[in-house]
Amino acid sequence: MWKLKIGEGVDGPYLYSTNNYVGRQTWDFDPDAGTPEERAQVEEARQNFYRNRRLAKPCGDLLWRMQFLREKNFKQTIPPVTIEDGEQISYEKATKALKRAVNFLSALQASDGHWPAENAGPLFFLPPLVFTLYITGHLNTVFHAEHRKEILRYIYNHQNEDGGWGLHIEGHSTMFCTALSYICMRILEEGPDGGLDNACARARKWILDHGSVTHIPSWGKTWLSILGIFDWSGSNPMPPEFWILPSFLPMHPAKMWCYCRMVYMPMSYLYGKRFVGPITPLIQQLREELFLQPYNEIDWRKARHLCAAEDLYYPHSWIQDLMWDSLYILAEPFLTRWPLNKLIREKALQVAMKHIHYEDENSRYIVIGCVEKMLCMLACWVEDPNGDYFKKHLARIPDYIWVAEDGITVQSFGSQEWDSGFAVQALLASNVVDEIGPVLKRGHDFIKKSQVKDNPSGDFRKMYRHISKGSWTFSDQDHGWQLSDCTAEGLKCCLLMSTLPQEIVGEKLEPERLYDAVNILLSLQSKNGGLSGWEPAGASRWLEMLNPTEFFENVVIEHEYVECTASTIDVLLLFKKLYPGHRTWDIENFITNAVQYLENIQMPDGSWYGNWGVCFIYASWFALGGLAAAGKTYNNCQAMRKGVEFLLRTQSENGGWGESYKSCPEKKYIPLEEGRSNVVHTAWAMMGLIHAGQAERDPTPLHRAAKLIINSQMEDGDFPQQEITGVFKMNCMLHYPVYRNIFPLWALAEYRKRVPLP
């Protein structure tokens, strides 16, 4: 059986940690573990997912939950609660439902205080890891038979009925992920017509019916060129000389969004090297299987601009195509020949690799995310196959592996701090501190230990990095990358805990560390009042016209975000109340400008666009909360009134809310089909309305929503896993399975606390 291990790791030559591996999550397979009954339970969960995979595409993340509940001998002691039609919700019933949710969420806490969970969903996360291990010859040493079995299970489970795979688990089929999944199956020794339900044959038919892999987007062209299935001349140039451009130019690495910078850094190194992995018999077979014409007859120059319609979310502008053609025709032929290949290209490759090593070291070889991790790992192997850099990368692969009932996938990079910050706040809102003191103390301890205590090493600004001291990351301290909303939520938890007895929740965080967190939040506000995510925004917006990715939007430069701005308003006002003498003017100025930003960015229908959750409901919850914290009310703020009207207008007949993920790419509110509601969306909307004073005006919509949440609760206190709820860069969804436990609980807590009940 598979077992989730928490906080395990021993410092050595290739693995090390800044805080003794607090928050680390790794999976281990023990063939002798588990009773027959426990193994049968796991197998039943797998079969249930397979049977229902067309109805509920995100997994319930059940394997570790079964393990934790079994290890803790969890039994729900409070009987289920049901609200009948026409029945008024009583304080007693609301309390019972709330405490049932509190009991269940508390049982899911790990020993180090965080709440584990999958953070995946995109279907281009997993295959590049398989490709990298195949190329480097480490596939069999890293992945044993059970790994392979579960990887294939995941691929089969998320194949669409038409034979393809979407950009994410709920998406329509795309050339990018269909080709990657097909190649992954073949590397894992499925034959060209093998796989469950004829998976390979169906996938290959989809690929060829849609123009073959010549129509794969640019990231796919890169990976297929690395594998030797494609030719590098079929890719647009990614010259490593970009890393030695003078900083005064409008297009410079320092002006790029950190994720974009971190993707194209190793990509440009591999492109500059024109690296191609071993041309094995399998690679030669794939050259025959994936094209409509013989490999040696393909017009690679023409293929550069081909992209399947299913993948094309952000088409290249004519300006961008002109730039690529100019580099392809005029620059590359000179940069790859003597003397420029010696004078310029070699220097550029050295500089690119210097940046790769810097980023690797400052993230303990976790890197900023899984896409970047695989590319940096491969670049290190290309530089030195036997070197320590590559071995350090291998040691951190387990940090990315996640096992659930739908199989093995690769994490974005983990959401430990993000999920735990919300879980702690939800539990605090329940007002049962005396009953869950140990849970809160462990959660508080995890959050304190996860704060980043130092800036990146050396002259970090020269390496295009921003300050990180005092921040919280999305995952754990070792990751190292500051994030404004995670910092705001982590700081808020620490401030709230500081108001409670230390004998219950532990020692409060030192003021200097609170000041560090405030410092980084203030540093990330833009001139328009909004807050960026990772680094200060401010680069020219026209640079987005050069976005080389066809399936993402707004990825070239850093932007401001509603959620980050609203979270920070809330926490800075709380900080100002508890520490009134620290940077008072800066905080007041920040709040004024941030509130104006939220009011200015509101959509005409009264909603706000969500950047990290689905979608308009998610962002409206944040925005209404931020405005309310700043003293805005339904009576004195038009933005509040419009936000409330949006939420009331979109409430379903059953009392809940349900928003389709399609709202994100289409940038307009789209409800779930057939009037379905989602308990997480319902919780967000409920809390947004409560922030805006709906209980004082007309609590009926809140009663209806609470009824849906209470009646959705399961026998053990869990809530059902429904549609996917996370997103990034408008077009790709992320799965946050623990949201279903956090937000309904939080909404019930606020409902019980702020809505008068009999």
mmCIF file of C-alpha atoms in Angstrom, residues 44-351:
data_model
loop_
_atom_site.group_PDB
_atom_site.id
_atom_site.type_symbol
_atom_site.label_atom_id
_atom_site.label_comp_id
_atom_site.label_asym_id
_atom_site.label_seq_id
_atom_site.Cartn_x
_atom_site.Cartn_y
_atom_site.Cartn_z
ATOM 1 C CA GLU A 44 -12.837 0.087 -4.143
ATOM 2 C CA ALA A 45 -11.976 3.796 -4.129
ATOM 3 C CA ARG A 46 -10.000 3.309 -7.340
ATOM 4 C CA GLN A 47 -12.817 1.428 -9.031
ATOM 5 C CA ASN A 48 -15.381 3.993 -7.904
ATOM 6 C CA PHE A 49 -13.328 6.755 -9.462
ATOM 7 C CA TYR A 50 -12.977 4.847 -12.716
ATOM 8 C CA ARG A 51 -16.702 4.110 -12.927
ATOM 9 C CA ASN A 52 -17.617 7.731 -12.256
ATOM 10 C CA ARG A 53 -14.740 9.462 -14.012
ATOM 11 C CA ARG A 54 -17.018 11.130 -16.566
ATOM 12 C CA LEU A 55 -19.242 12.576 -13.823
ATOM 13 C CA ALA A 56 -16.645 13.810 -11.304
ATOM 14 C CA LYS A 57 -13.260 14.423 -12.896
ATOM 15 C CA PRO A 58 -11.352 15.684 -9.818
ATOM 16 C CA CYS A 59 -10.410 12.936 -7.392
ATOM 17 C CA GLY A 60 -11.528 12.926 -3.772
ATOM 18 C CA ASP A 61 -7.865 12.634 -2.670
ATOM 19 C CA LEU A 62 -8.910 9.647 -0.610
ATOM 20 C CA LEU A 63 -5.797 7.533 -0.040
ATOM 21 C CA TRP A 64 -4.053 9.746 2.503
ATOM 22 C CA ARG A 65 -7.404 10.576 4.110
ATOM 23 C CA MET A 66 -8.107 6.890 4.641
ATOM 24 C CA GLN A 67 -4.612 6.510 6.103
ATOM 25 C CA PHE A 68 -4.929 9.461 8.501
ATOM 26 C CA LEU A 69 -8.441 8.591 9.669
ATOM 27 C CA ARG A 70 -7.365 4.988 10.225
ATOM 28 C CA GLU A 71 -4.179 5.957 12.092
ATOM 29 C CA LYS A 72 -6.145 8.325 14.326
ATOM 30 C CA ASN A 73 -9.008 5.869 14.750
ATOM 31 C CA PHE A 74 -11.373 8.665 13.780
ATOM 32 C CA LYS A 75 -15.056 8.190 14.488
ATOM 33 C CA GLN A 76 -17.584 10.957 13.978
ATOM 34 C CA THR A 77 -19.346 11.256 17.324
ATOM 35 C CA ILE A 78 -21.995 13.806 16.331
ATOM 36 C CA PRO A 79 -24.950 12.410 14.353
ATOM 37 C CA PRO A 80 -25.805 13.861 10.921
ATOM 38 C CA VAL A 81 -27.996 16.942 10.646
ATOM 39 C CA THR A 82 -30.744 17.427 8.070
ATOM 40 C CA ILE A 83 -32.768 20.566 7.399
ATOM 41 C CA GLU A 84 -36.193 19.715 6.052
ATOM 42 C CA ASP A 85 -38.103 21.833 3.541
ATOM 43 C CA GLY A 86 -39.828 24.665 5.333
ATOM 44 C CA GLU A 87 -37.759 24.115 8.483
ATOM 45 C CA GLN A 88 -36.015 27.053 10.112
ATOM 46 C CA ILE A 89 -32.352 26.413 10.878
ATOM 47 C CA SER A 90 -31.780 26.511 14.610
ATOM 48 C CA TYR A 91 -28.586 27.548 16.382
ATOM 49 C CA GLU A 92 -28.363 24.009 17.740
ATOM 50 C CA LYS A 93 -28.492 22.352 14.311
ATOM 51 C CA ALA A 94 -26.049 24.853 12.825
ATOM 52 C CA THR A 95 -23.693 24.151 15.720
ATOM 53 C CA LYS A 96 -23.925 20.383 15.273
ATOM 54 C CA ALA A 97 -23.193 20.590 11.548
ATOM 55 C CA LEU A 98 -20.323 22.979 12.230
ATOM 56 C CA LYS A 99 -18.770 20.785 14.906
ATOM 57 C CA ARG A 100 -19.056 17.717 12.698
ATOM 58 C CA ALA A 101 -17.050 19.588 10.050
ATOM 59 C CA VAL A 102 -14.550 20.761 12.679
ATOM 60 C CA ASN A 103 -14.045 17.196 13.918
ATOM 61 C CA PHE A 104 -13.403 15.901 10.421
ATOM 62 C CA LEU A 105 -11.049 18.703 9.352
ATOM 63 C CA SER A 106 -9.112 18.368 12.611
ATOM 64 C CA ALA A 107 -8.593 14.663 11.935
ATOM 65 C CA LEU A 108 -7.014 15.496 8.569
ATOM 66 C CA GLN A 109 -4.218 17.545 10.123
ATOM 67 C CA ALA A 110 -0.704 16.167 9.739
ATOM 68 C CA SER A 111 1.667 15.687 12.665
ATOM 69 C CA ASP A 112 3.646 18.837 11.808
ATOM 70 C CA GLY A 113 0.472 20.961 11.815
ATOM 71 C CA HIS A 114 -0.329 21.350 8.116
ATOM 72 C CA TRP A 115 -3.158 19.921 6.042
ATOM 73 C CA PRO A 116 -1.876 17.731 3.195
ATOM 74 C CA ALA A 117 -3.622 17.724 -0.157
ATOM 75 C CA GLU A 118 -3.108 17.192 -3.838
ATOM 76 C CA ASN A 119 -2.457 20.332 -5.844
ATOM 77 C CA ALA A 120 -2.587 19.238 -9.452
ATOM 78 C CA GLY A 121 -5.043 19.006 -12.345
ATOM 79 C CA PRO A 122 -3.065 20.214 -15.394
ATOM 80 C CA LEU A 123 -2.202 17.267 -17.623
ATOM 81 C CA PHE A 124 1.155 18.644 -18.757
ATOM 82 C CA PHE A 125 2.699 18.315 -15.284
ATOM 83 C CA LEU A 126 3.397 14.580 -15.244
ATOM 84 C CA PRO A 127 4.792 13.579 -18.686
ATOM 85 C CA PRO A 128 7.885 15.857 -18.628
ATOM 86 C CA LEU A 129 9.101 14.098 -15.491
ATOM 87 C CA VAL A 130 8.819 10.743 -17.259
ATOM 88 C CA PHE A 131 10.570 12.206 -20.315
ATOM 89 C CA THR A 132 13.432 13.616 -18.245
ATOM 90 C CA LEU A 133 14.021 10.354 -16.397
ATOM 91 C CA TYR A 134 13.862 8.424 -19.682
ATOM 92 C CA ILE A 135 16.420 10.704 -21.348
ATOM 93 C CA THR A 136 18.799 10.651 -18.390
ATOM 94 C CA GLY A 137 18.545 6.897 -17.897
ATOM 95 C CA HIS A 138 17.003 7.121 -14.428
ATOM 96 C CA LEU A 139 13.456 5.985 -15.196
ATOM 97 C CA ASN A 140 13.848 2.546 -13.660
ATOM 98 C CA THR A 141 15.753 3.755 -10.606
ATOM 99 C CA VAL A 142 13.221 6.453 -9.669
ATOM 100 C CA PHE A 143 10.003 4.714 -10.724
ATOM 101 C CA HIS A 144 9.472 1.110 -9.701
ATOM 102 C CA ALA A 145 6.653 -1.073 -10.977
ATOM 103 C CA GLU A 146 4.029 0.409 -8.647
ATOM 104 C CA HIS A 147 4.910 3.938 -9.748
ATOM 105 C CA ARG A 148 4.478 2.939 -13.383
ATOM 106 C CA LYS A 149 1.181 1.231 -12.652
ATOM 107 C CA GLU A 150 -0.233 4.300 -10.913
ATOM 108 C CA ILE A 151 1.098 6.749 -13.504
ATOM 109 C CA LEU A 152 -0.671 4.777 -16.221
ATOM 110 C CA ARG A 153 -3.810 4.618 -14.071
ATOM 111 C CA TYR A 154 -3.825 8.419 -13.876
ATOM 112 C CA ILE A 155 -3.382 8.779 -17.631
ATOM 113 C CA TYR A 156 -6.166 6.294 -18.395
ATOM 114 C CA ASN A 157 -8.539 7.848 -15.865
ATOM 115 C CA HIS A 158 -8.265 11.296 -17.403
ATOM 116 C CA GLN A 159 -8.488 10.380 -21.082
ATOM 117 C CA ASN A 160 -11.507 12.046 -22.668
ATOM 118 C CA GLU A 161 -14.134 10.056 -24.516
ATOM 119 C CA ASP A 162 -12.816 11.306 -27.875
ATOM 120 C CA GLY A 163 -9.409 9.763 -27.121
ATOM 121 C CA GLY A 164 -7.555 12.956 -26.219
ATOM 122 C CA TRP A 165 -6.482 14.698 -23.041
ATOM 123 C CA GLY A 166 -7.300 18.244 -22.031
ATOM 124 C CA LEU A 167 -4.975 20.941 -20.812
ATOM 125 C CA HIS A 168 -6.432 20.034 -17.408
ATOM 126 C CA ILE A 169 -8.641 17.234 -16.107
ATOM 127 C CA GLU A 170 -11.938 18.967 -16.927
ATOM 128 C CA GLY A 171 -10.857 20.457 -20.245
ATOM 129 C CA HIS A 172 -11.548 19.579 -23.869
ATOM 130 C CA SER A 173 -8.890 17.552 -25.654
ATOM 131 C CA THR A 174 -5.765 19.361 -26.809
ATOM 132 C CA MET A 175 -2.855 18.392 -29.025
ATOM 133 C CA PHE A 176 -0.366 19.370 -26.322
ATOM 134 C CA CYS A 177 -1.548 17.037 -23.587
ATOM 135 C CA THR A 178 -2.730 14.278 -25.913
ATOM 136 C CA ALA A 179 0.715 14.004 -27.493
ATOM 137 C CA LEU A 180 2.488 14.184 -24.139
ATOM 138 C CA SER A 181 0.220 11.519 -22.643
ATOM 139 C CA TYR A 182 0.625 9.238 -25.662
ATOM 140 C CA ILE A 183 4.418 9.470 -25.556
ATOM 141 C CA CYS A 184 4.348 8.906 -21.800
ATOM 142 C CA MET A 185 2.346 5.692 -22.238
ATOM 143 C CA ARG A 186 4.741 4.470 -24.904
ATOM 144 C CA ILE A 187 7.797 5.205 -22.709
ATOM 145 C CA LEU A 188 6.088 3.228 -19.930
ATOM 146 C CA GLU A 189 6.060 0.258 -22.333
ATOM 147 C CA GLU A 190 2.519 0.353 -23.658
ATOM 148 C CA GLY A 191 2.452 -0.756 -27.284
ATOM 149 C CA PRO A 192 1.123 1.472 -30.075
ATOM 150 C CA ASP A 193 -2.270 -0.203 -29.702
ATOM 151 C CA GLY A 194 -2.000 -0.876 -25.968
ATOM 152 C CA GLY A 195 -3.416 0.703 -22.875
ATOM 153 C CA LEU A 196 -6.707 0.401 -21.016
ATOM 154 C CA ASP A 197 -9.737 0.810 -23.300
ATOM 155 C CA ASN A 198 -7.414 1.020 -26.352
ATOM 156 C CA ALA A 199 -5.946 4.213 -24.893
ATOM 157 C CA CYS A 200 -2.965 4.413 -27.250
ATOM 158 C CA ALA A 201 -4.833 3.716 -30.463
ATOM 159 C CA ARG A 202 -7.570 6.199 -29.581
ATOM 160 C CA ALA A 203 -4.998 8.840 -28.651
ATOM 161 C CA ARG A 204 -2.987 8.361 -31.837
ATOM 162 C CA LYS A 205 -6.158 8.639 -33.922
ATOM 163 C CA TRP A 206 -7.022 11.914 -32.191
ATOM 164 C CA ILE A 207 -3.523 13.255 -32.870
ATOM 165 C CA LEU A 208 -3.514 12.321 -36.545
ATOM 166 C CA ASP A 209 -7.103 13.478 -37.064
ATOM 167 C CA HIS A 210 -6.077 16.919 -35.800
ATOM 168 C CA GLY A 211 -3.066 17.395 -38.032
ATOM 169 C CA SER A 212 -0.380 15.336 -36.235
ATOM 170 C CA VAL A 213 2.161 16.633 -33.717
ATOM 171 C CA THR A 214 3.332 19.274 -36.191
ATOM 172 C CA HIS A 215 0.368 21.187 -34.708
ATOM 173 C CA ILE A 216 1.529 20.903 -31.104
ATOM 174 C CA PRO A 217 2.019 24.261 -29.288
ATOM 175 C CA SER A 218 5.455 25.712 -28.619
ATOM 176 C CA TRP A 219 6.070 24.017 -25.253
ATOM 177 C CA GLY A 220 5.236 20.712 -26.880
ATOM 178 C CA LYS A 221 7.567 21.433 -29.781
ATOM 179 C CA THR A 222 10.324 22.025 -27.234
ATOM 180 C CA TRP A 223 9.792 18.757 -25.379
ATOM 181 C CA LEU A 224 9.434 16.740 -28.587
ATOM 182 C CA SER A 225 12.647 18.318 -29.914
ATOM 183 C CA ILE A 226 14.433 17.379 -26.697
ATOM 184 C CA LEU A 227 13.188 13.802 -27.072
ATOM 185 C CA GLY A 228 14.266 13.672 -30.725
ATOM 186 C CA ILE A 229 10.714 13.205 -32.038
ATOM 187 C CA PHE A 230 10.639 16.734 -33.462
ATOM 188 C CA ASP A 231 13.418 18.792 -35.020
ATOM 189 C CA TRP A 232 14.656 21.950 -33.306
ATOM 190 C CA SER A 233 14.296 23.806 -36.608
ATOM 191 C CA GLY A 234 10.542 23.371 -36.142
ATOM 192 C CA SER A 235 10.598 25.532 -33.013
ATOM 193 C CA ASN A 236 10.690 29.296 -32.773
ATOM 194 C CA PRO A 237 14.038 30.549 -31.459
ATOM 195 C CA MET A 238 14.656 30.823 -27.711
ATOM 196 C CA PRO A 239 18.137 32.360 -27.813
ATOM 197 C CA PRO A 240 20.064 32.189 -24.528
ATOM 198 C CA GLU A 241 21.531 35.577 -25.469
ATOM 199 C CA PHE A 242 18.388 36.985 -23.891
ATOM 200 C CA TRP A 243 20.099 36.511 -20.510
ATOM 201 C CA ILE A 244 22.956 38.868 -21.384
ATOM 202 C CA LEU A 245 20.867 41.731 -22.755
ATOM 203 C CA PRO A 246 21.465 45.124 -21.101
ATOM 204 C CA SER A 247 18.882 45.966 -18.458
ATOM 205 C CA PHE A 248 17.842 49.279 -20.035
ATOM 206 C CA LEU A 249 16.077 47.442 -22.858
ATOM 207 C CA PRO A 250 12.270 47.180 -22.559
ATOM 208 C CA MET A 251 12.420 43.390 -22.919
ATOM 209 C CA HIS A 252 14.726 42.028 -20.245
ATOM 210 C CA PRO A 253 14.602 39.046 -17.834
ATOM 211 C CA ALA A 254 14.185 41.342 -14.835
ATOM 212 C CA LYS A 255 10.933 42.633 -16.334
ATOM 213 C CA MET A 256 9.395 39.182 -16.800
ATOM 214 C CA TRP A 257 6.915 37.420 -14.522
ATOM 215 C CA CYS A 258 8.963 35.004 -12.434
ATOM 216 C CA TYR A 259 7.266 31.842 -13.764
ATOM 217 C CA CYS A 260 7.769 32.892 -17.365
ATOM 218 C CA ARG A 261 11.381 33.750 -16.628
ATOM 219 C CA MET A 262 11.937 30.427 -14.906
ATOM 220 C CA VAL A 263 10.434 28.413 -17.791
ATOM 221 C CA TYR A 264 12.393 30.055 -20.572
ATOM 222 C CA MET A 265 15.686 30.131 -18.661
ATOM 223 C CA PRO A 266 16.304 26.353 -18.960
ATOM 224 C CA MET A 267 14.397 26.157 -22.246
ATOM 225 C CA SER A 268 16.774 28.693 -23.786
ATOM 226 C CA TYR A 269 19.756 26.733 -22.454
ATOM 227 C CA LEU A 270 18.499 23.501 -24.006
ATOM 228 C CA TYR A 271 17.608 25.322 -27.226
ATOM 229 C CA GLY A 272 21.001 27.025 -27.353
ATOM 230 C CA LYS A 273 22.648 23.634 -26.963
ATOM 231 C CA ARG A 274 20.203 22.094 -29.472
ATOM 232 C CA PHE A 275 20.170 19.222 -27.031
ATOM 233 C CA VAL A 276 18.579 15.982 -28.224
ATOM 234 C CA GLY A 277 18.246 12.872 -26.087
ATOM 235 C CA PRO A 278 19.264 9.382 -27.215
ATOM 236 C CA ILE A 279 17.552 8.307 -30.450
ATOM 237 C CA THR A 280 16.348 4.934 -29.233
ATOM 238 C CA PRO A 281 14.262 2.448 -31.239
ATOM 239 C CA LEU A 282 11.202 3.786 -29.389
ATOM 240 C CA ILE A 283 11.935 7.366 -30.504
ATOM 241 C CA GLN A 284 12.272 6.145 -34.086
ATOM 242 C CA GLN A 285 8.918 4.372 -33.787
ATOM 243 C CA LEU A 286 7.282 7.524 -32.410
ATOM 244 C CA ARG A 287 8.596 9.459 -35.411
ATOM 245 C CA GLU A 288 6.604 7.046 -37.544
ATOM 246 C CA GLU A 289 3.482 7.013 -35.368
ATOM 247 C CA LEU A 290 2.876 10.705 -34.740
ATOM 248 C CA PHE A 291 3.175 12.341 -38.157
ATOM 249 C CA LEU A 292 1.058 12.245 -41.300
ATOM 250 C CA GLN A 293 4.073 12.126 -43.595
ATOM 251 C CA PRO A 294 7.534 10.546 -43.488
ATOM 252 C CA TYR A 295 9.762 12.198 -40.934
ATOM 253 C CA ASN A 296 12.434 13.204 -43.456
ATOM 254 C CA GLU A 297 9.851 14.994 -45.638
ATOM 255 C CA ILE A 298 8.430 17.329 -42.959
ATOM 256 C CA ASP A 299 8.718 21.076 -43.608
ATOM 257 C CA TRP A 300 10.006 22.102 -40.180
ATOM 258 C CA ARG A 301 10.119 25.807 -40.994
ATOM 259 C CA LYS A 302 6.397 25.754 -41.736
ATOM 260 C CA ALA A 303 5.704 23.718 -38.600
ATOM 261 C CA ARG A 304 6.997 26.566 -36.414
ATOM 262 C CA HIS A 305 3.753 28.502 -36.788
ATOM 263 C CA LEU A 306 1.326 25.577 -36.663
ATOM 264 C CA CYS A 307 -0.911 25.152 -33.632
ATOM 265 C CA ALA A 308 -4.055 23.057 -33.293
ATOM 266 C CA ALA A 309 -7.236 25.099 -32.921
ATOM 267 C CA GLU A 310 -8.054 23.209 -29.725
ATOM 268 C CA ASP A 311 -4.857 24.526 -28.107
ATOM 269 C CA LEU A 312 -5.011 28.090 -29.357
ATOM 270 C CA TYR A 313 -6.257 30.275 -26.507
ATOM 271 C CA TYR A 314 -3.858 33.194 -27.011
ATOM 272 C CA PRO A 315 -2.924 33.515 -30.717
ATOM 273 C CA HIS A 316 0.400 35.061 -31.623
ATOM 274 C CA SER A 317 0.216 38.582 -32.992
ATOM 275 C CA TRP A 318 1.758 39.447 -36.341
ATOM 276 C CA ILE A 319 4.360 41.461 -34.443
ATOM 277 C CA GLN A 320 5.388 38.370 -32.541
ATOM 278 C CA ASP A 321 5.534 36.210 -35.662
ATOM 279 C CA LEU A 322 7.677 38.871 -37.312
ATOM 280 C CA MET A 323 10.026 38.827 -34.317
ATOM 281 C CA TRP A 324 10.314 35.000 -34.382
ATOM 282 C CA ASP A 325 10.921 34.989 -38.127
ATOM 283 C CA SER A 326 13.596 37.658 -37.818
ATOM 284 C CA LEU A 327 15.400 35.703 -35.124
ATOM 285 C CA TYR A 328 15.006 32.467 -37.081
ATOM 286 C CA ILE A 329 16.225 33.844 -40.418
ATOM 287 C CA LEU A 330 18.641 36.610 -39.434
ATOM 288 C CA ALA A 331 20.003 35.942 -35.945
ATOM 289 C CA GLU A 332 20.242 32.194 -35.345
ATOM 290 C CA PRO A 333 22.335 31.358 -38.439
ATOM 291 C CA PHE A 334 25.026 33.775 -37.191
ATOM 292 C CA LEU A 335 24.839 32.979 -33.472
ATOM 293 C CA THR A 336 25.314 29.268 -34.118
ATOM 294 C CA ARG A 337 28.405 29.670 -36.315
ATOM 295 C CA TRP A 338 31.981 30.741 -35.687
ATOM 296 C CA PRO A 339 33.006 33.189 -34.387
ATOM 297 C CA LEU A 340 29.744 34.287 -32.697
ATOM 298 C CA ASN A 341 29.043 30.831 -31.345
ATOM 299 C CA LYS A 342 32.282 31.142 -29.360
ATOM 300 C CA LEU A 343 32.161 34.865 -28.547
ATOM 301 C CA ILE A 344 28.484 35.207 -27.652
ATOM 302 C CA ARG A 345 26.562 31.937 -27.503
ATOM 303 C CA GLU A 346 28.895 30.129 -25.147
ATOM 304 C CA LYS A 347 28.901 33.109 -22.802
ATOM 305 C CA ALA A 348 25.105 33.301 -22.942
ATOM 306 C CA LEU A 349 24.800 29.600 -22.123
ATOM 307 C CA GLN A 350 27.125 30.039 -19.156
ATOM 308 C CA VAL A 351 25.074 32.967 -17.848
#
